[in-house]
């Protein structure tokens, strides 16, 4: 990726000037812990069920010693080399870990030095050494030193996690919270962090895979702790407002934002072609459009022209009865994005948040959900995240049957999809799918910007097409008077589907629509459309301002009611590889004007879904209450009968 205008290039010679210091730190130093537990603390206290700490081993092959390592001594080279039992030779992966740690330390020192020059810390350090530091600036000096420590620690953790990310296996290691976070100055901070890393390796790294897992888990935990401290620490503007790029590693530091290697997900799912999705015309059409929209993302600008112009779908909900094609829709969309990304050489990441992510440990379910979100929104990849059966995964607030883990997931999804810190870059989209959307928390459901009704095959032609598709080729049954897949011609089918929403489908909404039209006539002005929206809100109080935003977003999507040409996906030079402004201009040329018909159709489409959910939800609640009353009556009869008996 090319360097963006707000980035500074961190020169290789600047990093190289700190390699000697980094080497000395991984070879050995003494550190007296202040916050973290000392070496005498039993390992079991930190992680139940893990073996005791590993001993140090001589780095000289054949030489056996029984030396004691003093408390506080940190020798990372020896510690890492001892992570595979008694093998006298260092493994290639151990060497990779040490190289990554040394380079991460050097990068962190180089950036902290750069920040110090911009923040004025460099001048104050020199004045302090000369004994000429004014007393009035001692508080500033102390605050800048603490900021320097936080910058050094964060960049060290960030670079370590980034450099080792491609060596991670499926093994996850829990290292717990990082304790020894010191803010005296950058070097003391590194001493504390490396001391704790040394102890975590001793506790958890029983082989090479767990060694990498331990170091990466420590780096992530360190970044999280430091970023939390940074929210209230002063003097960090010089770091937060700038970005540095390390060309050799394609590693970018952007304040307290984790960097991650742009790795694709290896998908093992069976992809479906669009013609294998029968029915579901609007859902299929919007999924196909969205797959191409994602490809317009500009990695240099870190923004998608569709998100800039309005009309990008960040979150959507697909609902329908079991067996209507939700999984097939996911397989189709993931397949299209994967194919486009392979062709363009873009990294693609797909992940599904499933019920496996609900954990009995307090806070762990929320952590799993946050990790899923962060994995997909990573601006260095094209991302597609799905949440299948969201009614089972995310709890409904106020529902006594929702577990603490389910409620944690609900809170994370709500904050991530439409929270104060949500940034829609246009590089990813999230799809929520459910057979029972009425069981999804109202506020979470309304965070789905688009609604895809997945109602499966509807017409006679749809049923003939799906039978033909699923029968395969191993038969001689004649087709008869039918043109296969003609009914699935997407443009024609979608136009008919949209036109069908000129009037509401749900009985409750149709009643509101007819009453408003009888009073004010055709809905052909903003004033009349607003009157209709208010009437819907009076009929259903859950129809709030967020619903209006979702409707207007859907209308903007309709203004982008075109598919990017297939040739642009097949030949990336025609569009995908062009600069941001050129791509934006090409899209603007294809944009269509918004019409009254579009607005009415989208109001009806969205409101229909809300009325459908509300009706089902109310009906389910009524049925449950009726069952409770019946059980109470039956219990009374039995109780009275047993008394008389």
Tab-separated table of C-alpha atoms in Angstrom, residues 48-499:
chain	number	residue	atom	x	y	z
A	48	UNK	CA	-4.920	-22.198	37.454
A	49	UNK	CA	-3.956	-25.571	36.028
A	50	UNK	CA	-0.716	-24.382	34.356
A	51	UNK	CA	2.579	-26.019	35.195
A	52	UNK	CA	5.248	-24.313	37.296
A	53	UNK	CA	7.777	-21.908	35.845
A	54	UNK	CA	10.439	-23.321	33.550
A	55	UNK	CA	14.057	-23.171	34.622
A	56	UNK	CA	16.760	-21.215	32.845
A	57	UNK	CA	18.993	-23.302	30.613
A	58	UNK	CA	22.522	-22.549	29.535
A	59	UNK	CA	22.874	-21.315	25.959
A	60	UNK	CA	26.132	-23.275	25.610
A	61	UNK	CA	25.372	-26.757	24.158
A	62	UNK	CA	26.616	-29.534	26.419
A	63	UNK	CA	27.209	-27.283	29.413
A	64	UNK	CA	24.964	-28.169	32.352
A	65	UNK	CA	24.827	-25.713	35.241
A	66	UNK	CA	22.706	-25.272	38.342
A	67	UNK	CA	23.014	-21.520	38.657
A	68	UNK	CA	20.376	-19.604	40.554
A	69	UNK	CA	18.692	-16.755	38.743
A	70	UNK	CA	18.269	-13.817	41.134
A	71	UNK	CA	14.831	-12.345	41.674
A	72	UNK	CA	14.174	-9.662	39.065
A	73	UNK	CA	16.772	-10.918	36.561
A	74	UNK	CA	15.334	-10.867	33.045
A	75	UNK	CA	17.064	-12.895	30.322
A	76	UNK	CA	14.584	-13.172	27.451
A	77	UNK	CA	16.926	-14.995	25.057
A	78	UNK	CA	17.522	-17.749	27.616
A	79	UNK	CA	13.855	-17.785	28.602
A	80	UNK	CA	12.600	-18.125	25.025
A	81	UNK	CA	15.207	-20.772	24.212
A	82	UNK	CA	13.995	-22.783	27.194
A	83	UNK	CA	10.406	-22.878	25.982
A	84	UNK	CA	10.760	-26.259	24.222
A	85	UNK	CA	12.095	-28.484	26.960
A	86	UNK	CA	15.739	-29.529	26.847
A	87	UNK	CA	16.505	-29.149	23.134
A	88	UNK	CA	19.989	-27.610	23.045
A	89	UNK	CA	19.305	-25.755	19.787
A	90	UNK	CA	17.062	-22.746	19.341
A	91	UNK	CA	14.146	-23.460	16.999
A	92	UNK	CA	13.423	-21.234	13.963
A	93	UNK	CA	10.191	-20.009	15.588
A	94	UNK	CA	12.002	-19.081	18.812
A	95	UNK	CA	14.507	-17.075	16.760
A	96	UNK	CA	11.587	-15.391	14.943
A	97	UNK	CA	10.021	-14.398	18.281
A	98	UNK	CA	13.303	-12.891	19.517
A	99	UNK	CA	13.870	-11.015	16.252
A	100	UNK	CA	10.305	-9.651	16.456
A	101	UNK	CA	10.783	-8.545	20.074
A	102	UNK	CA	14.093	-6.851	19.284
A	103	UNK	CA	12.668	-5.041	16.284
A	104	UNK	CA	9.502	-4.033	18.180
A	105	UNK	CA	11.648	-2.533	20.970
A	106	UNK	CA	13.776	-0.640	18.421
A	107	UNK	CA	10.684	0.698	16.610
A	108	UNK	CA	9.119	1.823	19.905
A	109	UNK	CA	12.323	3.627	20.940
A	110	UNK	CA	12.621	5.302	17.518
A	111	UNK	CA	9.033	6.567	17.574
A	112	UNK	CA	9.206	7.714	21.212
A	113	UNK	CA	12.364	9.661	20.337
A	114	UNK	CA	10.537	11.251	17.388
A	115	UNK	CA	7.565	12.151	19.576
A	116	UNK	CA	9.877	13.584	22.234
A	117	UNK	CA	11.368	16.021	19.730
A	118	UNK	CA	7.918	17.202	18.629
A	119	UNK	CA	6.489	17.459	22.162
A	120	UNK	CA	9.456	19.329	23.618
A	121	UNK	CA	10.508	16.469	25.905
A	122	UNK	CA	13.884	16.246	24.158
A	123	UNK	CA	14.753	19.834	25.118
A	124	UNK	CA	13.606	19.308	28.701
A	125	UNK	CA	15.697	16.131	28.996
A	126	UNK	CA	18.787	18.009	27.844
A	127	UNK	CA	18.050	20.855	30.246
A	128	UNK	CA	17.577	18.378	33.091
A	129	UNK	CA	20.913	16.696	32.343
A	130	UNK	CA	22.628	20.092	32.371
A	131	UNK	CA	20.905	21.003	35.645
A	132	UNK	CA	19.154	23.957	34.028
A	133	UNK	CA	15.555	22.719	34.120
A	134	UNK	CA	13.344	25.553	35.454
A	135	UNK	CA	11.347	24.636	38.557
A	136	UNK	CA	8.186	25.939	36.868
A	137	UNK	CA	8.507	23.272	34.179
A	138	UNK	CA	9.095	20.266	36.424
A	139	UNK	CA	5.404	19.252	36.343
A	140	UNK	CA	5.389	19.501	32.547
A	141	UNK	CA	8.610	17.445	32.436
A	142	UNK	CA	7.077	14.750	34.666
A	143	UNK	CA	3.909	14.595	32.537
A	144	UNK	CA	5.910	14.355	29.308
A	145	UNK	CA	8.009	11.512	30.740
A	146	UNK	CA	4.816	9.621	31.651
A	147	UNK	CA	3.457	10.240	28.132
A	148	UNK	CA	6.769	8.980	26.699
A	149	UNK	CA	6.407	5.785	28.743
A	150	UNK	CA	2.870	5.182	27.453
A	151	UNK	CA	3.916	5.811	23.839
A	152	UNK	CA	6.901	3.464	24.167
A	153	UNK	CA	4.825	0.681	25.714
A	154	UNK	CA	1.957	0.971	23.235
A	155	UNK	CA	4.187	0.975	20.157
A	156	UNK	CA	6.166	-1.977	21.557
A	157	UNK	CA	2.972	-3.995	22.085
A	158	UNK	CA	1.520	-2.909	18.741
A	159	UNK	CA	4.659	-3.795	16.764
A	160	UNK	CA	5.095	-7.129	18.569
A	161	UNK	CA	1.510	-8.223	17.869
A	162	UNK	CA	1.782	-7.102	14.241
A	163	UNK	CA	5.141	-8.762	13.512
A	164	UNK	CA	4.073	-12.098	15.051
A	165	UNK	CA	0.483	-12.157	13.760
A	166	UNK	CA	1.338	-14.321	10.747
A	167	UNK	CA	2.960	-16.923	13.027
A	168	UNK	CA	-0.094	-17.345	15.263
A	169	UNK	CA	-1.687	-20.794	15.440
A	170	UNK	CA	-5.171	-21.779	16.604
A	171	UNK	CA	-3.869	-21.966	20.185
A	172	UNK	CA	-5.039	-19.082	22.382
A	173	UNK	CA	-3.305	-18.257	25.662
A	174	UNK	CA	-4.868	-16.298	28.536
A	175	UNK	CA	-2.185	-14.236	30.292
A	176	UNK	CA	-4.522	-12.040	32.325
A	177	UNK	CA	-4.104	-8.331	32.963
A	178	UNK	CA	-0.674	-6.701	32.656
A	179	UNK	CA	0.351	-5.356	36.077
A	180	UNK	CA	3.879	-3.932	35.764
A	181	UNK	CA	2.970	-0.807	33.757
A	182	UNK	CA	5.428	1.876	34.876
A	183	UNK	CA	5.306	5.472	33.712
A	184	UNK	CA	8.598	6.960	35.019
A	185	UNK	CA	10.053	7.108	31.507
A	186	UNK	CA	10.237	5.024	28.332
A	187	UNK	CA	13.191	2.814	29.312
A	188	UNK	CA	11.890	2.014	32.805
A	189	UNK	CA	8.511	1.236	31.242
A	190	UNK	CA	10.159	-1.270	28.878
A	191	UNK	CA	12.000	-2.884	31.806
A	192	UNK	CA	8.699	-3.451	33.607
A	193	UNK	CA	6.911	-4.794	30.520
A	194	UNK	CA	9.758	-7.154	29.556
A	195	UNK	CA	10.017	-8.388	33.150
A	196	UNK	CA	6.329	-9.330	33.088
A	197	UNK	CA	6.602	-10.856	29.603
A	198	UNK	CA	9.499	-12.982	30.861
A	199	UNK	CA	7.327	-14.305	33.683
A	200	UNK	CA	4.382	-14.985	31.355
A	201	UNK	CA	6.622	-16.972	29.014
A	202	UNK	CA	7.910	-18.960	31.999
A	203	UNK	CA	4.345	-19.698	33.096
A	204	UNK	CA	2.593	-20.439	29.812
A	205	UNK	CA	5.075	-21.199	26.999
A	206	UNK	CA	5.526	-24.968	27.107
A	207	UNK	CA	6.164	-25.274	23.355
A	208	UNK	CA	6.701	-23.063	20.310
A	209	UNK	CA	3.006	-22.596	19.503
A	210	UNK	CA	2.224	-21.529	23.065
A	211	UNK	CA	5.301	-19.288	23.044
A	212	UNK	CA	3.926	-17.272	20.116
A	213	UNK	CA	0.442	-17.330	21.661
A	214	UNK	CA	1.806	-16.071	24.991
A	215	UNK	CA	3.822	-13.211	23.481
A	216	UNK	CA	0.903	-12.104	21.266
A	217	UNK	CA	-1.597	-12.321	24.147
A	218	UNK	CA	0.750	-10.269	26.327
A	219	UNK	CA	1.142	-7.655	23.566
A	220	UNK	CA	-2.654	-7.360	23.189
A	221	UNK	CA	-3.159	-7.086	26.961
A	222	UNK	CA	-0.403	-4.462	27.208
A	223	UNK	CA	-1.974	-2.357	24.438
A	224	UNK	CA	-5.385	-2.557	26.116
A	225	UNK	CA	-4.019	-1.470	29.521
A	226	UNK	CA	-1.929	1.379	28.063
A	227	UNK	CA	-4.750	2.653	25.807
A	228	UNK	CA	-7.020	2.809	28.867
A	229	UNK	CA	-4.399	4.824	30.778
A	230	UNK	CA	-3.970	7.118	27.778
A	231	UNK	CA	-7.620	8.229	27.865
A	232	UNK	CA	-6.889	10.349	30.962
A	233	UNK	CA	-3.163	11.074	30.561
A	234	UNK	CA	-2.012	14.535	29.384
A	235	UNK	CA	0.669	15.512	26.819
A	236	UNK	CA	-0.168	12.809	24.264
A	237	UNK	CA	-1.321	15.093	21.426
A	238	UNK	CA	1.967	14.819	19.507
A	239	UNK	CA	1.533	11.033	19.336
A	240	UNK	CA	-2.229	10.802	18.826
A	241	UNK	CA	-2.296	13.337	15.983
A	242	UNK	CA	0.424	11.732	13.830
A	243	UNK	CA	1.138	8.472	12.031
A	244	UNK	CA	4.375	6.660	11.219
A	245	UNK	CA	4.925	4.045	8.539
A	246	UNK	CA	7.646	1.374	8.591
A	247	UNK	CA	8.116	0.472	4.943
A	248	UNK	CA	10.053	-2.778	5.456
A	249	UNK	CA	7.255	-4.288	7.571
A	250	UNK	CA	4.320	-2.382	5.988
A	251	UNK	CA	3.525	-1.453	9.593
A	252	UNK	CA	1.694	1.787	10.435
A	253	UNK	CA	1.417	3.361	13.884
A	254	UNK	CA	-1.712	5.544	14.247
A	255	UNK	CA	-1.957	6.697	17.830
A	256	UNK	CA	-3.564	4.207	20.193
A	257	UNK	CA	-5.119	2.156	17.378
A	258	UNK	CA	-3.926	-1.447	16.958
A	259	UNK	CA	-2.324	-2.285	13.627
A	260	UNK	CA	-2.850	-5.725	12.168
A	261	UNK	CA	-1.358	-7.538	9.245
A	262	UNK	CA	-3.735	-7.551	6.278
A	263	UNK	CA	-4.413	-11.272	6.300
A	264	UNK	CA	-7.282	-12.982	4.551
A	265	UNK	CA	-9.446	-15.604	6.180
A	266	UNK	CA	-9.213	-19.079	4.683
A	267	UNK	CA	-12.830	-19.923	3.891
A	268	UNK	CA	-13.980	-23.518	3.875
A	269	UNK	CA	-17.663	-22.808	3.181
A	270	UNK	CA	-19.427	-23.892	-0.017
A	271	UNK	CA	-19.991	-20.797	-2.133
A	272	UNK	CA	-23.228	-20.302	-4.056
A	273	UNK	CA	-23.644	-18.548	-7.401
A	274	UNK	CA	-26.376	-15.883	-7.676
A	275	UNK	CA	-28.480	-18.113	-9.959
A	276	UNK	CA	-28.495	-20.738	-7.181
A	277	UNK	CA	-30.413	-18.310	-4.939
A	278	UNK	CA	-34.065	-18.760	-5.912
A	279	UNK	CA	-36.552	-16.070	-4.886
A	280	UNK	CA	-35.444	-13.468	-2.318
A	281	UNK	CA	-35.056	-11.012	-5.192
A	282	UNK	CA	-34.503	-7.779	-3.248
A	283	UNK	CA	-32.224	-9.465	-0.694
A	284	UNK	CA	-30.188	-11.121	-3.447
A	285	UNK	CA	-29.934	-7.922	-5.492
A	286	UNK	CA	-28.836	-5.808	-2.522
A	287	UNK	CA	-26.306	-8.454	-1.453
A	288	UNK	CA	-24.799	-8.499	-4.953
A	289	UNK	CA	-24.643	-4.683	-4.984
A	290	UNK	CA	-23.113	-4.576	-1.518
A	291	UNK	CA	-20.401	-7.077	-2.483
A	292	UNK	CA	-19.314	-4.724	-5.277
A	293	UNK	CA	-19.709	-1.626	-3.096
A	294	UNK	CA	-17.165	-3.049	-0.649
A	295	UNK	CA	-14.633	-3.370	-3.460
A	296	UNK	CA	-14.713	0.411	-4.057
A	297	UNK	CA	-12.918	0.874	-0.698
A	298	UNK	CA	-9.718	2.884	-1.015
A	299	UNK	CA	-6.923	1.442	1.151
A	300	UNK	CA	-4.827	4.623	0.941
A	301	UNK	CA	-7.611	7.039	1.898
A	302	UNK	CA	-9.158	4.416	4.204
A	303	UNK	CA	-12.608	5.394	2.982
A	304	UNK	CA	-15.171	4.121	0.493
A	305	UNK	CA	-16.752	6.617	-1.952
A	306	UNK	CA	-20.132	4.972	-1.297
A	307	UNK	CA	-19.775	5.733	2.445
A	308	UNK	CA	-18.719	9.278	1.552
A	309	UNK	CA	-21.626	9.891	-0.853
A	310	UNK	CA	-24.259	8.121	1.272
A	311	UNK	CA	-25.732	4.799	0.327
A	312	UNK	CA	-23.357	2.299	1.942
A	313	UNK	CA	-24.933	-0.519	3.973
A	314	UNK	CA	-22.875	-0.980	7.175
A	315	UNK	CA	-25.365	-3.250	8.928
A	316	UNK	CA	-28.348	-5.193	7.660
A	317	UNK	CA	-30.806	-7.746	8.991
A	318	UNK	CA	-32.095	-10.715	7.048
A	319	UNK	CA	-35.171	-12.350	8.510
A	320	UNK	CA	-37.484	-15.082	7.350
A	321	UNK	CA	-38.933	-18.462	8.227
A	322	UNK	CA	-36.586	-21.475	8.561
A	323	UNK	CA	-35.536	-22.889	5.202
A	324	UNK	CA	-36.096	-19.737	3.146
A	325	UNK	CA	-32.455	-19.270	2.144
A	326	UNK	CA	-30.564	-17.172	4.722
A	327	UNK	CA	-27.533	-19.475	4.750
A	328	UNK	CA	-27.541	-19.633	0.934
A	329	UNK	CA	-27.551	-15.825	0.849
A	330	UNK	CA	-24.492	-15.714	3.151
A	331	UNK	CA	-22.698	-18.288	0.991
A	332	UNK	CA	-23.461	-16.278	-2.151
A	333	UNK	CA	-22.303	-12.938	-0.754
A	334	UNK	CA	-19.127	-14.343	0.849
A	335	UNK	CA	-18.341	-16.152	-2.396
A	336	UNK	CA	-18.721	-13.002	-4.500
A	337	UNK	CA	-16.538	-10.875	-2.198
A	338	UNK	CA	-13.908	-13.630	-1.975
A	339	UNK	CA	-13.802	-13.951	-5.765
A	340	UNK	CA	-13.526	-10.181	-6.299
A	341	UNK	CA	-10.787	-9.860	-3.650
A	342	UNK	CA	-8.784	-12.761	-5.102
A	343	UNK	CA	-8.933	-11.115	-8.507
A	344	UNK	CA	-7.790	-7.719	-7.181
A	345	UNK	CA	-5.273	-9.067	-4.685
A	346	UNK	CA	-7.137	-7.496	-1.738
A	347	UNK	CA	-7.125	-9.246	1.672
A	348	UNK	CA	-10.607	-10.528	2.592
A	349	UNK	CA	-11.678	-11.506	6.083
A	350	UNK	CA	-14.910	-13.352	6.899
A	351	UNK	CA	-16.065	-14.365	10.360
A	352	UNK	CA	-19.300	-15.574	11.921
A	353	UNK	CA	-20.224	-14.812	15.527
A	354	UNK	CA	-21.953	-17.950	16.792
A	355	UNK	CA	-23.360	-19.309	20.033
A	356	UNK	CA	-19.908	-20.839	20.718
A	357	UNK	CA	-18.844	-17.310	21.687
A	358	UNK	CA	-21.212	-17.212	24.688
A	359	UNK	CA	-19.046	-17.943	27.723
A	360	UNK	CA	-19.991	-18.666	31.326
A	361	UNK	CA	-17.147	-16.481	32.636
A	362	UNK	CA	-18.201	-12.912	33.384
A	363	UNK	CA	-17.002	-10.493	30.696
A	364	UNK	CA	-15.650	-13.189	28.356
A	365	UNK	CA	-18.688	-13.162	26.021
A	366	UNK	CA	-18.323	-9.412	25.593
A	367	UNK	CA	-14.593	-9.836	24.881
A	368	UNK	CA	-15.380	-12.460	22.234
A	369	UNK	CA	-17.899	-10.146	20.566
A	370	UNK	CA	-15.462	-7.210	20.651
A	371	UNK	CA	-12.703	-9.350	19.125
A	372	UNK	CA	-15.122	-10.356	16.342
A	373	UNK	CA	-15.984	-6.698	15.635
A	374	UNK	CA	-12.328	-5.578	15.659
A	375	UNK	CA	-11.361	-8.410	13.339
A	376	UNK	CA	-13.922	-7.344	10.729
A	377	UNK	CA	-13.600	-3.536	10.956
A	378	UNK	CA	-9.794	-3.719	10.511
A	379	UNK	CA	-9.216	-0.977	7.897
A	380	UNK	CA	-6.446	-2.967	6.213
A	381	UNK	CA	-8.867	-5.635	4.904
A	382	UNK	CA	-12.225	-6.058	3.193
A	383	UNK	CA	-14.431	-7.552	5.909
A	384	UNK	CA	-17.742	-9.421	6.053
A	385	UNK	CA	-19.113	-10.391	9.457
A	386	UNK	CA	-22.246	-12.443	9.988
A	387	UNK	CA	-24.277	-13.119	13.127
A	388	UNK	CA	-26.496	-16.076	12.388
A	389	UNK	CA	-29.442	-16.777	14.703
A	390	UNK	CA	-28.876	-13.454	16.453
A	391	UNK	CA	-32.046	-13.980	18.506
A	392	UNK	CA	-30.232	-16.839	20.302
A	393	UNK	CA	-26.884	-15.070	20.554
A	394	UNK	CA	-27.790	-11.550	21.705
A	395	UNK	CA	-30.049	-11.249	24.730
A	396	UNK	CA	-33.157	-9.111	24.891
A	397	UNK	CA	-32.929	-6.637	27.757
A	398	UNK	CA	-35.647	-7.208	30.310
A	399	UNK	CA	-36.037	-10.847	29.270
A	400	UNK	CA	-35.442	-13.017	32.330
A	401	UNK	CA	-34.342	-15.898	30.104
A	402	UNK	CA	-31.414	-13.917	28.653
A	403	UNK	CA	-28.097	-14.936	30.207
A	404	UNK	CA	-25.439	-12.463	31.352
A	405	UNK	CA	-23.257	-13.546	28.411
A	406	UNK	CA	-26.031	-12.844	25.900
A	407	UNK	CA	-26.615	-9.382	27.372
A	408	UNK	CA	-22.878	-8.645	27.158
A	409	UNK	CA	-22.965	-9.460	23.444
A	410	UNK	CA	-26.023	-7.221	22.947
A	411	UNK	CA	-24.220	-4.295	24.616
A	412	UNK	CA	-21.089	-4.741	22.470
A	413	UNK	CA	-23.048	-5.000	19.201
A	414	UNK	CA	-25.168	-1.930	19.999
A	415	UNK	CA	-22.111	0.170	20.815
A	416	UNK	CA	-20.185	-1.086	17.773
A	417	UNK	CA	-22.969	-0.670	15.194
A	418	UNK	CA	-24.170	2.804	16.171
A	419	UNK	CA	-22.143	4.019	19.126
A	420	UNK	CA	-20.449	7.356	19.738
A	421	UNK	CA	-17.132	5.982	18.457
A	422	UNK	CA	-18.490	4.062	15.446
A	423	UNK	CA	-16.634	4.989	12.251
A	424	UNK	CA	-18.041	3.686	8.960
A	425	UNK	CA	-15.130	3.522	6.519
A	426	UNK	CA	-16.910	1.346	3.982
A	427	UNK	CA	-14.428	-1.545	4.082
A	428	UNK	CA	-16.770	-3.944	5.861
A	429	UNK	CA	-20.387	-4.868	6.469
A	430	UNK	CA	-22.226	-6.863	9.128
A	431	UNK	CA	-25.224	-9.088	8.443
A	432	UNK	CA	-27.558	-10.205	11.237
A	433	UNK	CA	-29.832	-13.140	10.427
A	434	UNK	CA	-32.753	-14.570	12.348
A	435	UNK	CA	-35.777	-16.808	11.997
A	436	UNK	CA	-37.386	-14.951	14.898
A	437	UNK	CA	-36.410	-11.248	14.669
A	438	UNK	CA	-39.211	-10.354	17.078
A	439	UNK	CA	-37.025	-11.898	19.809
A	440	UNK	CA	-34.134	-9.521	19.053
A	441	UNK	CA	-33.765	-6.509	21.334
A	442	UNK	CA	-35.645	-3.575	19.765
A	443	UNK	CA	-32.722	-1.137	20.014
A	444	UNK	CA	-30.279	-3.639	18.509
A	445	UNK	CA	-32.664	-4.530	15.681
A	446	UNK	CA	-33.059	-0.836	14.812
A	447	UNK	CA	-29.286	-0.607	14.405
A	448	UNK	CA	-29.673	-2.695	11.250
A	449	UNK	CA	-29.578	-0.010	8.565
A	450	UNK	CA	-31.153	-2.205	5.887
A	451	UNK	CA	-33.764	-4.960	6.016
A	452	UNK	CA	-33.604	-8.005	3.769
A	453	UNK	CA	-36.806	-10.050	3.890
A	454	UNK	CA	-35.605	-13.568	3.138
A	455	UNK	CA	-38.902	-15.195	2.223
A	456	UNK	CA	-37.606	-17.842	-0.190
A	457	UNK	CA	-39.362	-18.925	-3.408
A	458	UNK	CA	-42.777	-17.309	-3.871
A	459	UNK	CA	-44.097	-17.880	-7.387
A	460	UNK	CA	-44.813	-21.050	-9.386
A	461	UNK	CA	-41.749	-20.256	-11.513
A	462	UNK	CA	-39.619	-19.977	-8.362
A	463	UNK	CA	-40.704	-23.442	-7.225
A	464	UNK	CA	-40.018	-24.982	-10.634
A	465	UNK	CA	-36.569	-23.339	-10.673
A	466	UNK	CA	-35.597	-24.560	-7.199
A	467	UNK	CA	-36.812	-28.101	-7.946
A	468	UNK	CA	-34.789	-28.110	-11.192
A	469	UNK	CA	-31.709	-26.805	-9.367
A	470	UNK	CA	-31.836	-29.297	-6.490
A	471	UNK	CA	-32.669	-32.337	-8.651
A	472	UNK	CA	-29.267	-32.102	-10.322
A	473	UNK	CA	-28.362	-33.902	-13.534
A	474	UNK	CA	-28.785	-37.583	-12.649
A	475	UNK	CA	-32.281	-38.040	-14.127
A	476	UNK	CA	-34.153	-38.034	-17.450
A	477	UNK	CA	-37.298	-36.212	-16.316
A	478	UNK	CA	-38.259	-33.656	-19.003
A	479	UNK	CA	-38.355	-29.990	-18.014
A	480	UNK	CA	-41.656	-29.214	-19.716
A	481	UNK	CA	-43.000	-25.799	-20.670
A	482	UNK	CA	-40.621	-23.663	-18.611
A	483	UNK	CA	-37.558	-21.473	-19.227
A	484	UNK	CA	-35.143	-22.172	-16.385
A	485	UNK	CA	-34.183	-19.178	-14.200
A	486	UNK	CA	-36.057	-16.667	-16.370
A	487	UNK	CA	-38.017	-15.648	-13.272
A	488	UNK	CA	-34.701	-15.006	-11.520
A	489	UNK	CA	-33.662	-12.307	-14.029
A	490	UNK	CA	-32.615	-9.926	-11.319
A	491	UNK	CA	-33.455	-6.495	-12.759
A	492	UNK	CA	-36.975	-7.498	-13.756
A	493	UNK	CA	-37.644	-9.370	-10.511
A	494	UNK	CA	-36.317	-6.553	-8.314
A	495	UNK	CA	-38.330	-3.887	-10.116
A	496	UNK	CA	-41.471	-5.939	-9.511
A	497	UNK	CA	-40.520	-6.495	-5.846
A	498	UNK	CA	-39.927	-2.794	-5.186
A	499	UNK	CA	-43.157	-1.835	-6.991
